[in-house]
CSV table of C-alpha atoms in Angstrom, one decimal:
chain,number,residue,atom,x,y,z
A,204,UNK,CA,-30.6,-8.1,57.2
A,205,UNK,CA,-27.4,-6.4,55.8
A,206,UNK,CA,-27.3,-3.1,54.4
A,207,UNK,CA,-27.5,-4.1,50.4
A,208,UNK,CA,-28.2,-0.8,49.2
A,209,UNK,CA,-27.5,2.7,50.6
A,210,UNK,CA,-30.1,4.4,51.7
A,211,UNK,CA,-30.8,8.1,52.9
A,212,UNK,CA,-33.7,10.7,54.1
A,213,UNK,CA,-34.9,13.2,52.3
A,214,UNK,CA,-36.4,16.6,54.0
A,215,UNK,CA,-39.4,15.1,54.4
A,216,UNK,CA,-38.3,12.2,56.3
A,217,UNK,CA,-38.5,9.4,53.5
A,218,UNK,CA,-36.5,6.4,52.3
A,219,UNK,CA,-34.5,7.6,48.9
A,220,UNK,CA,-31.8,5.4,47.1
A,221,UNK,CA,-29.1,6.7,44.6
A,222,UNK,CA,-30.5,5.1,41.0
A,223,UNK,CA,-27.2,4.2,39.8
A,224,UNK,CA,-26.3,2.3,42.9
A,225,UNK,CA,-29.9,0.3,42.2
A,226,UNK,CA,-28.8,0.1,38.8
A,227,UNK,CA,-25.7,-1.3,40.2
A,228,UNK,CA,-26.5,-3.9,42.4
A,229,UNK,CA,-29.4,-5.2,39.6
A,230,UNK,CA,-26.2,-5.7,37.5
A,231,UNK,CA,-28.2,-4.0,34.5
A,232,UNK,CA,-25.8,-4.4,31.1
A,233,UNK,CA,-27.4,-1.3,29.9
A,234,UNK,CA,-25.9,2.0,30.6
A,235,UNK,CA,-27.7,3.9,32.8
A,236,UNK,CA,-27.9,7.1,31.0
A,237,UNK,CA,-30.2,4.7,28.8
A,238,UNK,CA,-31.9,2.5,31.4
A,239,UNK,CA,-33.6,4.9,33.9
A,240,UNK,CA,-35.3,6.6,30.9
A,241,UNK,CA,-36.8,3.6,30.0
A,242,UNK,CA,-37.5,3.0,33.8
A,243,UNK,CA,-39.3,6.7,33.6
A,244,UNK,CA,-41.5,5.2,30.6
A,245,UNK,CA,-43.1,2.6,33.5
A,246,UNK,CA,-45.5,5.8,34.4
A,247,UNK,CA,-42.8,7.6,37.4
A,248,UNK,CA,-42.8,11.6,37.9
A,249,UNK,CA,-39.9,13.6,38.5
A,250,UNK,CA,-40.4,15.7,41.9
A,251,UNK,CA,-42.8,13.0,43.0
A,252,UNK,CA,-40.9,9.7,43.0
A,253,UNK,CA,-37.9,10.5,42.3
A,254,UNK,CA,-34.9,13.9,42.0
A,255,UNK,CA,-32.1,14.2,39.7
A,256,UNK,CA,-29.2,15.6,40.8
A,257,UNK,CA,-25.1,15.2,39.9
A,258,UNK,CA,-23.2,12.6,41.7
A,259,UNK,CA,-19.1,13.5,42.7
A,260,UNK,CA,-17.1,12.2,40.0
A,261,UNK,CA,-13.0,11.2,40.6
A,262,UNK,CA,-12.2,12.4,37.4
A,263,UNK,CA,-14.2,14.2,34.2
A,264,UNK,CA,-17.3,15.7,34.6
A,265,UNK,CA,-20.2,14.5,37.5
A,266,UNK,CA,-22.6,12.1,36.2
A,267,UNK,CA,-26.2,12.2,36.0
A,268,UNK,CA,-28.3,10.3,39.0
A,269,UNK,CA,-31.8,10.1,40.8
A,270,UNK,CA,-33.0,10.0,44.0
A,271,UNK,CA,-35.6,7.3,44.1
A,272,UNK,CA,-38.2,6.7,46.8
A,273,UNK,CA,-38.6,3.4,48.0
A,274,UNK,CA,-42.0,2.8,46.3
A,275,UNK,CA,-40.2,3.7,42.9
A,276,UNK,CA,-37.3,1.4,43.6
A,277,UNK,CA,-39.7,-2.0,45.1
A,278,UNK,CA,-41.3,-1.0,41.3
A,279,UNK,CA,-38.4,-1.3,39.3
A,280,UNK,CA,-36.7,-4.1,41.1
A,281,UNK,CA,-40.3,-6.0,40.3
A,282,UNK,CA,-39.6,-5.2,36.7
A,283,UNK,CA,-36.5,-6.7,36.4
A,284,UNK,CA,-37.9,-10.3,37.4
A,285,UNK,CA,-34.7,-11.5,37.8
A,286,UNK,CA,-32.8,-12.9,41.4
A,287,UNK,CA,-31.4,-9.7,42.3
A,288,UNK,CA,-34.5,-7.8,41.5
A,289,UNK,CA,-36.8,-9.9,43.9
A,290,UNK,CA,-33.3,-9.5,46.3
A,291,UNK,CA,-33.6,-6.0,46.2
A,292,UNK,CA,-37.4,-5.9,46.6
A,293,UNK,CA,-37.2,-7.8,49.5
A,294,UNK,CA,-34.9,-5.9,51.2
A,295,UNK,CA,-36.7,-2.6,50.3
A,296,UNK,CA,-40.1,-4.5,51.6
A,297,UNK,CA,-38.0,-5.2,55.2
A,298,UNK,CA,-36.7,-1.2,55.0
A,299,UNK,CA,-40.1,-0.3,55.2
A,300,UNK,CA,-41.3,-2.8,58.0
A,301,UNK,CA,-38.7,-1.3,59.9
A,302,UNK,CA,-39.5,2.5,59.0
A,303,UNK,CA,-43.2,1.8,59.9
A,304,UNK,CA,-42.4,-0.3,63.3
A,305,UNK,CA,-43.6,1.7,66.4
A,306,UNK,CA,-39.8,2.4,67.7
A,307,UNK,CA,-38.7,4.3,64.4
A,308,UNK,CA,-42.0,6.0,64.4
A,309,UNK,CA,-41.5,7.2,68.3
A,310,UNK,CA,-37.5,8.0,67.3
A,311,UNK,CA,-38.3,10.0,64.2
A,312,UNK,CA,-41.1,12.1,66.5
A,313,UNK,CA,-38.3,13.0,69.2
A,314,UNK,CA,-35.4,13.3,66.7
A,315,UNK,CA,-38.1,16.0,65.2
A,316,UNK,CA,-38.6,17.6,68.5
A,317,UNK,CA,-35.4,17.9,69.3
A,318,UNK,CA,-34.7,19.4,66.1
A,319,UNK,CA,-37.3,22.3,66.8
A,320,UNK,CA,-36.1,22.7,69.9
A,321,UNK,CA,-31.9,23.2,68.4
A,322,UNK,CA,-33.7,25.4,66.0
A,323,UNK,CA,-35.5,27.6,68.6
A,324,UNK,CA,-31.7,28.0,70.6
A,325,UNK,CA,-30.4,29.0,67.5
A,326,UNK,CA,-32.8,31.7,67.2
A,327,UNK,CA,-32.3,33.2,70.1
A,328,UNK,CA,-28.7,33.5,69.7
A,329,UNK,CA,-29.1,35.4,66.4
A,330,UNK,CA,-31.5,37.3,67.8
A,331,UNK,CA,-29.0,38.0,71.3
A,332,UNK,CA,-27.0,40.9,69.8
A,333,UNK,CA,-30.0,43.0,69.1
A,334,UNK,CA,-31.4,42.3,72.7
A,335,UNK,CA,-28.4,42.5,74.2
A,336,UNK,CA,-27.7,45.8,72.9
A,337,UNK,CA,-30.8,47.1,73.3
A,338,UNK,CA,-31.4,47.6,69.4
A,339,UNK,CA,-34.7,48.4,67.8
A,340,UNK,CA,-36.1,46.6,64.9
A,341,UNK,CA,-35.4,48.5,61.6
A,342,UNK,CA,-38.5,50.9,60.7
A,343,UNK,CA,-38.8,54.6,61.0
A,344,UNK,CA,-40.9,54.0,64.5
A,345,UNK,CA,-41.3,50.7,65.1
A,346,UNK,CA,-44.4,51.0,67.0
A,347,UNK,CA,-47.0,48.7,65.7
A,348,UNK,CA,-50.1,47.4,67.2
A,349,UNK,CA,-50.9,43.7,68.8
A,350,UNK,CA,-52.7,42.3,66.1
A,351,UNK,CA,-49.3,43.2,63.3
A,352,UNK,CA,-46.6,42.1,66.4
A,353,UNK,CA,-48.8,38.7,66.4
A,354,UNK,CA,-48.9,38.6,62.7
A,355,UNK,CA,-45.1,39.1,62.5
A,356,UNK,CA,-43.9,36.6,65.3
A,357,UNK,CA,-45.9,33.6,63.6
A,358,UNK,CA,-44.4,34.8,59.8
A,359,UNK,CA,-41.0,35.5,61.1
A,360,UNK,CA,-40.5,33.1,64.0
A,361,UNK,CA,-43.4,30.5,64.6
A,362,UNK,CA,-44.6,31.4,67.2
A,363,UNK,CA,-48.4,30.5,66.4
A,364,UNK,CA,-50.2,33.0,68.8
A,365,UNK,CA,-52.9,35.1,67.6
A,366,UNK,CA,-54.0,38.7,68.7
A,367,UNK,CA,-56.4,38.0,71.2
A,368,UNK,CA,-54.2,35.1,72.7
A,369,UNK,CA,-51.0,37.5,73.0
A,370,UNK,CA,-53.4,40.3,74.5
A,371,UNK,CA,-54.5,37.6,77.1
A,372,UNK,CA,-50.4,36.6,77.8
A,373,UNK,CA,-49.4,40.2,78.0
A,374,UNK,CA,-52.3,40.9,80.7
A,375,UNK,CA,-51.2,37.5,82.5
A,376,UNK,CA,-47.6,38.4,82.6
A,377,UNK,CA,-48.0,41.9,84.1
A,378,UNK,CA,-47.1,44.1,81.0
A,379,UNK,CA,-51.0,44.9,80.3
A,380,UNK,CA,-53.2,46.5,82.9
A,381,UNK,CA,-55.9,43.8,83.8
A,382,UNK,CA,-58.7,45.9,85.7
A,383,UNK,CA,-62.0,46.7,83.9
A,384,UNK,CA,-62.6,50.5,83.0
A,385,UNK,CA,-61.3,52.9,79.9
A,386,UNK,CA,-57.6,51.6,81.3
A,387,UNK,CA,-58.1,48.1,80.6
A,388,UNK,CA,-55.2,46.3,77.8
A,389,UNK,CA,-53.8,49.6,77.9
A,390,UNK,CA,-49.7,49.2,79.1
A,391,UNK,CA,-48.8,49.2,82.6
A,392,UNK,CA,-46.7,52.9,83.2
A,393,UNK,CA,-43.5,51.4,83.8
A,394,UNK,CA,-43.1,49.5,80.7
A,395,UNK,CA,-43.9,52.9,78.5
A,396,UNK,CA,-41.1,54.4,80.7
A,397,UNK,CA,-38.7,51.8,79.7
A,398,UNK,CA,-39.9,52.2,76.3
A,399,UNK,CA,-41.5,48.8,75.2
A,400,UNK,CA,-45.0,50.5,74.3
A,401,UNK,CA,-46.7,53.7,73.3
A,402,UNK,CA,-50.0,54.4,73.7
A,403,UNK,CA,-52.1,55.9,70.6
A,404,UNK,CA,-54.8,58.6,71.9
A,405,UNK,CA,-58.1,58.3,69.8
A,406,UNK,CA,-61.4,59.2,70.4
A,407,UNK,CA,-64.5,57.7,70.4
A,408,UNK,CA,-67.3,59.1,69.2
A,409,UNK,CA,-71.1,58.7,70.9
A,410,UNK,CA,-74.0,60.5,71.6
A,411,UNK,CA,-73.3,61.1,75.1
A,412,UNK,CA,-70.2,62.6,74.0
A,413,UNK,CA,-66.9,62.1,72.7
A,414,UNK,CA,-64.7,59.7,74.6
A,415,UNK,CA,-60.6,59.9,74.8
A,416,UNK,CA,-59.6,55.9,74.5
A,417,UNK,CA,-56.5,54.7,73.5
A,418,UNK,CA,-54.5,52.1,71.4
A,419,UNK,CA,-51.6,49.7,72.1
A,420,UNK,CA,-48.8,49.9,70.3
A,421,UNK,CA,-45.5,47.5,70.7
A,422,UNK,CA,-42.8,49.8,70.0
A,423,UNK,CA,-39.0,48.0,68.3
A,424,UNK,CA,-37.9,48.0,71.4
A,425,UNK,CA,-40.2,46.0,72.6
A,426,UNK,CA,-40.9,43.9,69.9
A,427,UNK,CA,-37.5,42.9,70.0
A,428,UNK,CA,-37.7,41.9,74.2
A,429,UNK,CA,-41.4,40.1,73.8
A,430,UNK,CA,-40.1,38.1,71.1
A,431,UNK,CA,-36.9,36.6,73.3
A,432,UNK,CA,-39.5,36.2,75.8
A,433,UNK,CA,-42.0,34.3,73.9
A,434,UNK,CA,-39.1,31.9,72.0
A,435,UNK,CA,-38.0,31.2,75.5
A,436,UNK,CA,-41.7,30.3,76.2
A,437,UNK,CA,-42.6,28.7,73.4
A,438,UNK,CA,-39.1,26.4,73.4
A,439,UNK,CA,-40.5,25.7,76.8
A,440,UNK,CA,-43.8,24.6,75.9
A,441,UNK,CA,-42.5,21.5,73.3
């Protein structure tokens, strides 16, 4: 079937048609400042079946138009009851047959991949200048413990990986000491050297006796290194 009407995709992946290119092609006689308003009257919410926005304009000032979803539109071309309504409404009905067929559905899920993944390389070359220059992240320390770094790579970059699960991948890849005892989760003395982590002295208080333990911290410098680490993993992983 030919292309009647243009259509586009909103950011949420759905059909949407310009209203005054459906009021167009319906060959409405009313203007169309005065016939969508009337169309709105049929029960239709703005921000839930349809947008307005300005359209480009050759001369004067842009005019008034609408996004309209596909349910909105089969709606009004119904209402019409006319030969180009039930035109239009068939071709919407076919858009959707297509939209919903089992090769646009497998499309749209690798076009979304693939856009995760372009977003992810982006990232990483933002983030190359501080990396590559060995800056710290902005704060008056910037050591922080697991649990916060964790917090901060899901709210700042996605990366979905919880305290316990980054403890676990820091033991795995080597930076964490492994071995049971006081030691254990505590950084491996190289990394300190090269300034990814500090280690906070507390004490532990029993009835044996006090205890000297100490806490992990990811200093900017390492934040900074795990996270281009981890976007490289987690790019990997989709």
């Amino acid at each position: 079937m030919n292309q009647l009407i243009t259509t586009q995709n909103n950011e949420q992946g759905e059909i949407i048609i310009s209203g005054r290119e459906l009021h167009e092609f319906l060959e409405v006689k009313t203007a169309y400042k005065d016939w969508f308003p009337r169309m709105k009257e049929y029960g239709f919410v703005e921000g839930q079946d349809f947008s307005s926005f300005l359209s480009g304009s050759t001369g004067g000032r842009p005019s008034q138009d609408h996004h309209i979803k596909i349910d909105m539109a089969k709606e009004i071309a119904m209402i019409q009851r006319t030969e180009k309504g039930k035109e239009a409404r068939q071709y919407f009905l076919h858009l959707e047959r297509m939209w919903n067929s089992p090769e646009m559905v497998i499309k749209r899920a690798m076009d979304f991949q693939q856009q995760k993944i372009i977003t992810l390389e982006t990232q990483i070359q933002e983030d190359k200048p501080y990396t590559s220059f060995g800056k710290v992240v902005s704060m008056s320390d910037g050591a922080i413990n697991i649990g916060h770094f964790a917090k901060i790579l899901y709210d700042d970059h996605g990366i979905n990986i919880g305290r316990n699960k980054l403890i676990a991948w820091l033991r795995d890849n080597g930076y964490l000491i492994k071995q049971e005892g006081a030691e254990k989760n505590l950084p491996k003395q190289k990394y300190i050297e090269q300034g990814l982590f500090k280690v906070r002295p507390t004490i532990v208080k029993r009835t044996s006796g006090d205890v000297q333990s100490g806490t992990t911290l990811v200093t900017g410098k390492g934040q900074v290194k795990l996270t281009e680490v981890l976007l490289q993993e987690f790019k990997k992983a989709i």
